[in-house]
């Protein structure tokens, strides 16, 4: 089963630009997490935002959470070639359910 | 920090054989472990939740007789793909939730096992 829907499904931007990915979900959650996955590799945990938080920062990452709209966004500022990867939101209730993901491609 | 390992990292097997994948929490005890499957260019799909000492709970559409899960200890869960077929080729990822202390309630993911069935 899948909880989250990310949009866009794919995103190509120039290096140095900001990348924004959105995630919507359906049921109530304890927290929401964002992960990165390089092609053929494992998951890298980026950031966790709890249901009572609205915004969180970590380096070039900014995550927002709107529980009334059941949505979250991930902003990557000043993108780099190394940011090219798939990004997944994952909601946690009694288990973690992943969204479909956004494939981000940073153009040199 | 929490470390979850999987073994093997890659496995190739012939159609009709069974394959066992291990998931271990190395520095914490995990009452609950989760198994996910990921097909190319797709997201992770939860297959089942296993609790130490009890039967696994499978998600809808996942055949429990084909994907046998054993969670015999607080640090080890195994997934056995029985009578594997080429359509079972996938990336299998486990995660473990800590029992208590610093690892409590958080899920930590293993590096994944790539299964190829020929």
CSV table of N, CA and C in Angstrom, one decimal, chain B:
chain,number,residue,atom,x,y,z
B,1,UNK,N,25.3,5.6,16.1
B,1,UNK,CA,24.0,5.5,15.4
B,1,UNK,C,23.6,4.1,15.1
B,2,UNK,N,22.3,4.0,14.8
B,2,UNK,CA,21.7,2.7,14.6
B,2,UNK,C,22.2,2.1,13.3
B,3,UNK,N,22.6,0.8,13.3
B,3,UNK,CA,23.1,0.2,12.1
B,3,UNK,C,22.2,-1.1,11.8
B,4,UNK,N,21.7,-1.2,10.6
B,4,UNK,CA,21.0,-2.3,10.2
B,4,UNK,C,21.7,-2.9,9.0
B,5,UNK,N,22.0,-4.2,9.1
B,5,UNK,CA,22.7,-4.8,8.0
B,5,UNK,C,21.8,-5.8,7.3
B,6,UNK,N,22.1,-6.1,6.0
B,6,UNK,CA,21.4,-7.1,5.3
B,6,UNK,C,22.4,-8.0,4.6
B,7,UNK,N,22.1,-9.3,4.6
B,7,UNK,CA,23.0,-10.3,3.9
B,7,UNK,C,22.2,-11.3,3.1
B,8,UNK,N,22.5,-11.5,1.9
B,8,UNK,CA,23.6,-10.9,1.2
B,8,UNK,C,23.2,-9.6,0.6
B,9,UNK,N,24.1,-8.9,0.0
B,9,UNK,CA,23.8,-7.6,-0.6
B,9,UNK,C,23.3,-7.9,-2.0
B,10,UNK,N,23.8,-8.9,-2.6
B,10,UNK,CA,23.3,-9.3,-4.0
B,10,UNK,C,23.2,-10.8,-4.0
B,11,UNK,N,22.2,-11.3,-4.7
B,11,UNK,CA,22.1,-12.8,-4.9
B,11,UNK,C,21.5,-13.0,-6.2
B,12,UNK,N,22.0,-14.0,-6.9
B,12,UNK,CA,21.4,-14.5,-8.2
B,12,UNK,C,21.1,-16.0,-8.0
B,13,UNK,N,19.9,-16.3,-8.3
B,13,UNK,CA,19.5,-17.7,-8.1
B,13,UNK,C,18.7,-18.1,-9.3
B,14,UNK,N,18.6,-19.5,-9.4
B,14,UNK,CA,17.8,-20.0,-10.5
B,14,UNK,C,16.3,-20.1,-10.2
B,15,UNK,N,15.5,-20.0,-11.2
B,15,UNK,CA,14.1,-20.1,-11.0
B,15,UNK,C,13.7,-21.4,-10.4
B,16,UNK,N,12.8,-21.3,-9.4
B,16,UNK,CA,12.4,-22.5,-8.7
B,16,UNK,C,13.1,-22.8,-7.4
B,17,UNK,N,14.2,-22.1,-7.1
B,17,UNK,CA,14.9,-22.3,-5.9
B,17,UNK,C,14.5,-21.3,-4.9
B,18,UNK,N,14.9,-21.5,-3.6
B,18,UNK,CA,14.5,-20.5,-2.5
B,18,UNK,C,15.7,-19.7,-2.1
B,19,UNK,N,15.5,-18.5,-1.7
B,19,UNK,CA,16.5,-17.6,-1.3
B,19,UNK,C,16.2,-17.0,0.1
B,20,UNK,N,17.2,-17.0,1.0
B,20,UNK,CA,17.0,-16.4,2.3
B,20,UNK,C,17.8,-15.1,2.4
B,21,UNK,N,17.1,-14.1,2.9
B,21,UNK,CA,17.8,-12.8,3.1
B,21,UNK,C,17.7,-12.5,4.6
B,22,UNK,N,18.8,-12.1,5.2
B,22,UNK,CA,18.9,-11.8,6.6
B,22,UNK,C,18.9,-10.3,6.8
B,23,UNK,N,18.2,-9.9,7.9
B,23,UNK,CA,18.2,-8.5,8.3
B,23,UNK,C,18.6,-8.4,9.8
B,24,UNK,N,19.7,-7.7,10.1
B,24,UNK,CA,20.2,-7.7,11.5
B,24,UNK,C,20.3,-6.3,12.0
B,25,UNK,N,19.8,-6.0,13.2
B,25,UNK,CA,20.1,-4.8,13.9
B,25,UNK,C,21.3,-5.0,14.7
B,26,UNK,N,22.4,-4.2,14.4
B,26,UNK,CA,23.7,-4.5,15.0
B,26,UNK,C,23.9,-3.9,16.3
B,27,UNK,N,23.4,-2.8,16.6
B,27,UNK,CA,23.7,-2.1,17.9
B,27,UNK,C,22.4,-1.7,18.7
B,28,UNK,N,21.3,-2.4,18.4
B,28,UNK,CA,20.1,-2.1,19.2
B,28,UNK,C,19.2,-3.3,19.0
B,29,UNK,N,18.3,-3.4,19.9
B,29,UNK,CA,17.3,-4.5,19.8
B,29,UNK,C,16.0,-4.0,19.1
B,30,UNK,N,15.5,-4.8,18.3
B,30,UNK,CA,14.3,-4.4,17.5
B,30,UNK,C,13.2,-5.4,17.7
B,31,UNK,N,12.1,-4.9,18.3
B,31,UNK,CA,10.9,-5.8,18.4
B,31,UNK,C,10.2,-5.9,17.1
B,32,UNK,N,10.3,-4.9,16.3
B,32,UNK,CA,9.6,-4.9,15.0
B,32,UNK,C,10.5,-4.7,13.8
B,33,UNK,N,10.4,-5.5,12.8
B,33,UNK,CA,11.1,-5.3,11.6
B,33,UNK,C,10.1,-5.3,10.4
B,34,UNK,N,10.5,-4.5,9.4
B,34,UNK,CA,9.6,-4.4,8.2
B,34,UNK,C,10.4,-4.8,7.0
B,35,UNK,N,9.7,-5.4,6.1
B,35,UNK,CA,10.3,-5.8,4.8
B,35,UNK,C,9.6,-5.0,3.7
B,36,UNK,N,10.4,-4.4,2.8
B,36,UNK,CA,9.9,-3.7,1.6
B,36,UNK,C,10.5,-4.3,0.4
B,37,UNK,N,9.8,-4.1,-0.7
B,37,UNK,CA,10.3,-4.5,-2.0
B,37,UNK,C,10.2,-3.3,-3.0
B,38,UNK,N,11.2,-3.2,-3.8
B,38,UNK,CA,11.3,-2.0,-4.7
B,38,UNK,C,11.7,-2.5,-6.1
B,39,UNK,N,10.7,-2.3,-7.1
B,39,UNK,CA,11.0,-2.7,-8.4
B,39,UNK,C,11.7,-1.5,-9.1
B,40,UNK,N,12.4,-1.7,-10.2
B,40,UNK,CA,13.2,-0.6,-10.8
B,40,UNK,C,12.3,0.6,-11.1
B,41,UNK,N,12.8,1.8,-10.8
B,41,UNK,CA,12.2,3.1,-11.0
B,41,UNK,C,10.8,3.2,-10.3
B,42,UNK,N,10.6,2.4,-9.3
B,42,UNK,CA,9.4,2.5,-8.5
B,42,UNK,C,9.8,2.8,-7.0
B,43,UNK,N,8.7,3.0,-6.3
B,43,UNK,CA,8.9,3.3,-4.8
B,43,UNK,C,9.0,2.0,-4.0
B,44,UNK,N,9.3,2.1,-2.8
B,44,UNK,CA,9.3,1.0,-1.9
B,44,UNK,C,7.9,0.6,-1.5
B,45,UNK,N,7.6,-0.6,-1.6
B,45,UNK,CA,6.3,-1.1,-1.2
B,45,UNK,C,6.4,-2.0,0.1
B,46,UNK,N,5.7,-1.7,1.1
B,46,UNK,CA,5.7,-2.5,2.3
B,46,UNK,C,5.2,-3.9,2.0
B,47,UNK,N,5.9,-4.9,2.3
B,47,UNK,CA,5.4,-6.3,2.2
B,47,UNK,C,4.8,-6.8,3.4
B,48,UNK,N,5.6,-6.7,4.5
B,48,UNK,CA,5.1,-7.3,5.8
B,48,UNK,C,5.8,-6.6,7.0
B,49,UNK,N,5.1,-6.8,8.1
B,49,UNK,CA,5.7,-6.3,9.4
B,49,UNK,C,5.9,-7.6,10.3
B,50,UNK,N,7.0,-7.7,10.8
B,50,UNK,CA,7.3,-8.9,11.7
B,50,UNK,C,7.6,-8.4,13.1
B,51,UNK,N,7.0,-9.0,14.1
B,51,UNK,CA,7.3,-8.8,15.5
B,51,UNK,C,8.0,-10.0,16.1
B,52,UNK,N,9.0,-9.8,16.9
B,52,UNK,CA,9.7,-10.8,17.4
B,52,UNK,C,8.8,-11.8,18.2
B,53,UNK,N,9.0,-13.1,17.8
B,53,UNK,CA,8.2,-14.1,18.5
B,53,UNK,C,6.8,-14.3,18.1
B,54,UNK,N,6.4,-13.6,17.1
B,54,UNK,CA,5.0,-13.8,16.6
B,54,UNK,C,5.0,-13.8,15.1
B,55,UNK,N,3.8,-14.2,14.5
B,55,UNK,CA,3.7,-14.3,13.1
B,55,UNK,C,3.7,-12.9,12.5
B,56,UNK,N,4.2,-12.9,11.2
B,56,UNK,CA,4.3,-11.6,10.5
B,56,UNK,C,2.9,-11.2,10.0
B,57,UNK,N,2.7,-9.9,9.8
B,57,UNK,CA,1.5,-9.4,9.2
B,57,UNK,C,1.8,-8.9,7.8
B,58,UNK,N,1.1,-9.5,6.9
B,58,UNK,CA,1.4,-9.2,5.5
B,58,UNK,C,0.5,-8.2,4.9
B,59,UNK,N,1.0,-7.4,4.0
B,59,UNK,CA,0.2,-6.4,3.4
B,59,UNK,C,-0.7,-7.1,2.3
B,60,UNK,N,-1.7,-6.4,1.9
B,60,UNK,CA,-2.7,-7.0,1.0
B,60,UNK,C,-1.9,-7.3,-0.3
B,61,UNK,N,-2.2,-8.4,-0.9
B,61,UNK,CA,-1.6,-8.8,-2.2
B,61,UNK,C,-0.2,-9.5,-2.1
B,62,UNK,N,0.3,-9.6,-0.8
B,62,UNK,CA,1.6,-10.3,-0.7
B,62,UNK,C,1.3,-11.7,-0.2
B,63,UNK,N,1.9,-12.7,-0.9
B,63,UNK,CA,1.6,-14.1,-0.6
B,63,UNK,C,2.5,-14.5,0.6
B,64,UNK,N,1.9,-14.8,1.7
B,64,UNK,CA,2.6,-15.2,2.9
B,64,UNK,C,3.3,-16.6,2.7
B,65,UNK,N,2.8,-17.4,1.9
B,65,UNK,CA,3.4,-18.7,1.7
B,65,UNK,C,4.6,-18.6,0.8
B,66,UNK,N,4.7,-17.6,0.0
B,66,UNK,CA,5.8,-17.4,-0.9
B,66,UNK,C,6.9,-16.6,-0.2
B,67,UNK,N,6.6,-15.7,0.6
B,67,UNK,CA,7.5,-14.8,1.3
B,67,UNK,C,7.5,-15.1,2.8
B,68,UNK,N,8.3,-16.1,3.2
B,68,UNK,CA,8.3,-16.5,4.6
B,68,UNK,C,9.2,-15.6,5.4
B,69,UNK,N,8.6,-15.1,6.5
B,69,UNK,CA,9.3,-14.2,7.4
B,69,UNK,C,9.4,-14.8,8.7
B,70,UNK,N,10.6,-14.8,9.3
B,70,UNK,CA,10.9,-15.3,10.6
B,70,UNK,C,11.6,-14.3,11.4
B,71,UNK,N,11.1,-14.0,12.6
B,71,UNK,CA,11.7,-12.9,13.4
B,71,UNK,C,12.0,-13.6,14.8
B,72,UNK,N,13.1,-14.4,14.8
B,72,UNK,CA,13.3,-15.3,15.9
B,72,UNK,C,14.0,-14.7,17.1
B,73,UNK,N,14.6,-13.5,16.9
B,73,UNK,CA,15.3,-12.8,18.0
B,73,UNK,C,15.1,-11.3,17.8
B,74,UNK,N,15.5,-10.6,18.8
B,74,UNK,CA,15.4,-9.2,18.8
B,74,UNK,C,16.4,-8.5,17.9
B,75,UNK,N,17.3,-9.2,17.2
B,75,UNK,CA,18.2,-8.6,16.3
B,75,UNK,C,18.2,-9.2,14.9
B,76,UNK,N,17.4,-10.2,14.7
B,76,UNK,CA,17.4,-10.9,13.4
B,76,UNK,C,16.0,-11.2,12.9
B,77,UNK,N,15.8,-10.8,11.6
B,77,UNK,CA,14.6,-11.2,10.9
B,77,UNK,C,15.1,-11.8,9.5
B,78,UNK,N,14.4,-12.8,9.1
B,78,UNK,CA,14.8,-13.4,7.8
B,78,UNK,C,13.6,-13.4,6.8
B,79,UNK,N,13.9,-13.2,5.6
B,79,UNK,CA,12.9,-13.2,4.5
B,79,UNK,C,13.3,-14.3,3.6
B,80,UNK,N,12.5,-15.3,3.4
B,80,UNK,CA,12.8,-16.4,2.5
B,80,UNK,C,11.8,-16.3,1.3
B,81,UNK,N,12.4,-16.1,0.1
B,81,UNK,CA,11.6,-16.1,-1.1
B,81,UNK,C,11.6,-17.6,-1.6
B,82,UNK,N,10.4,-18.2,-1.5
B,82,UNK,CA,10.3,-19.6,-1.9
B,82,UNK,C,9.9,-19.8,-3.4
B,83,UNK,N,10.5,-20.8,-4.0
B,83,UNK,CA,10.2,-21.1,-5.4
B,83,UNK,C,10.3,-19.8,-6.2
B,84,UNK,N,11.4,-19.2,-6.2
B,84,UNK,CA,11.6,-17.9,-6.8
B,84,UNK,C,11.4,-17.9,-8.3
B,85,UNK,N,10.8,-16.9,-8.9
B,85,UNK,CA,10.6,-16.8,-10.3
B,85,UNK,C,11.2,-15.4,-10.7
B,86,UNK,N,11.4,-15.3,-12.0
B,86,UNK,CA,12.0,-14.0,-12.5
B,86,UNK,C,11.3,-12.8,-12.1
B,87,UNK,N,9.9,-12.9,-11.9
B,87,UNK,CA,9.2,-11.7,-11.5
B,87,UNK,C,9.4,-11.3,-10.1
B,88,UNK,N,10.1,-12.2,-9.3
B,88,UNK,CA,10.5,-11.9,-7.9
B,88,UNK,C,11.7,-11.1,-7.9
B,89,UNK,N,12.4,-10.9,-9.0
B,89,UNK,CA,13.6,-10.1,-9.0
B,89,UNK,C,13.3,-8.7,-8.6
B,90,UNK,N,14.0,-8.2,-7.6
B,90,UNK,CA,13.7,-6.9,-7.0
B,90,UNK,C,14.8,-6.5,-6.0
B,91,UNK,N,14.6,-5.3,-5.5
B,91,UNK,CA,15.5,-4.9,-4.4
B,91,UNK,C,14.7,-5.0,-3.1
B,92,UNK,N,15.2,-5.8,-2.2
B,92,UNK,CA,14.4,-6.0,-0.9
B,92,UNK,C,15.2,-5.3,0.2
B,93,UNK,N,14.4,-4.4,0.9
B,93,UNK,CA,15.0,-3.6,1.9
B,93,UNK,C,14.2,-3.9,3.2
B,94,UNK,N,15.0,-4.0,4.3
B,94,UNK,CA,14.4,-4.2,5.6
B,94,UNK,C,14.6,-3.0,6.5
B,95,UNK,N,13.8,-2.8,7.5
B,95,UNK,CA,14.0,-1.8,8.4
B,95,UNK,C,13.7,-2.3,9.8
B,96,UNK,N,14.3,-1.7,10.8
B,96,UNK,CA,14.1,-2.2,12.2
B,96,UNK,C,13.7,-1.0,13.1
B,97,UNK,N,12.8,-1.3,14.0
B,97,UNK,CA,12.4,-0.3,15.0
B,97,UNK,C,12.9,-0.7,16.3
B,98,UNK,N,13.5,0.3,17.0
B,98,UNK,CA,14.2,0.0,18.2
B,98,UNK,C,13.2,-0.3,19.4
B,99,UNK,N,13.7,-1.1,20.3
B,99,UNK,CA,12.9,-1.5,21.4
B,99,UNK,C,12.7,-0.4,22.4
B,100,UNK,N,13.8,0.3,22.7
B,100,UNK,CA,13.8,1.3,23.7
B,100,UNK,C,15.1,2.1,23.6
B,101,UNK,N,15.2,3.1,24.6
B,101,UNK,CA,16.4,3.9,24.7
B,101,UNK,C,16.5,4.8,23.5
B,102,UNK,N,17.7,5.0,23.0
B,102,UNK,CA,18.0,6.0,21.9
B,102,UNK,C,17.4,5.5,20.6
B,103,UNK,N,17.2,4.2,20.4
B,103,UNK,CA,16.7,3.7,19.2
B,103,UNK,C,15.2,3.5,19.2
B,104,UNK,N,14.6,3.9,20.3
B,104,UNK,CA,13.1,3.6,20.5
B,104,UNK,C,12.3,4.3,19.4
B,105,UNK,N,11.4,3.6,18.9
B,105,UNK,CA,10.3,4.2,18.0
B,105,UNK,C,10.8,4.6,16.6
B,106,UNK,N,12.1,4.7,16.4
B,106,UNK,CA,12.6,5.1,15.1
B,106,UNK,C,12.8,3.9,14.2
B,107,UNK,N,12.6,4.0,12.9
B,107,UNK,CA,12.9,3.0,12.0
B,107,UNK,C,14.2,3.2,11.3
B,108,UNK,N,15.0,2.2,11.3
B,108,UNK,CA,16.3,2.3,10.6
B,108,UNK,C,16.4,1.3,9.5
B,109,UNK,N,16.9,1.8,8.3
B,109,UNK,CA,16.8,0.9,7.1
B,109,UNK,C,18.1,0.3,6.9
B,110,UNK,N,18.0,-1.0,6.4
B,110,UNK,CA,19.2,-1.7,5.9
B,110,UNK,C,19.6,-1.2,4.5
B,111,UNK,N,20.7,-1.7,4.0
B,111,UNK,CA,21.2,-1.2,2.7
B,111,UNK,C,20.5,-1.9,1.5
B,112,UNK,N,19.8,-2.9,1.8
B,112,UNK,CA,19.0,-3.6,0.7
B,112,UNK,C,19.8,-4.8,0.1
B,113,UNK,N,19.0,-5.7,-0.5
B,113,UNK,CA,19.5,-6.9,-1.1
B,113,UNK,C,18.9,-6.9,-2.5
B,114,UNK,N,19.8,-7.0,-3.5
B,114,UNK,CA,19.3,-7.1,-4.9
B,114,UNK,C,19.2,-8.6,-5.2
B,115,UNK,N,18.0,-9.0,-5.5
B,115,UNK,CA,17.7,-10.4,-5.9
B,115,UNK,C,17.5,-10.5,-7.4
B,116,UNK,N,18.2,-11.3,-8.1
B,116,UNK,CA,18.0,-11.6,-9.5
B,116,UNK,C,17.7,-13.1,-9.7
B,117,UNK,N,16.6,-13.4,-10.3
B,117,UNK,CA,16.2,-14.8,-10.5
B,117,UNK,C,16.3,-15.0,-12.0
B,118,UNK,N,17.1,-16.0,-12.4
B,118,UNK,CA,17.3,-16.3,-13.8
B,118,UNK,C,16.5,-17.5,-14.3
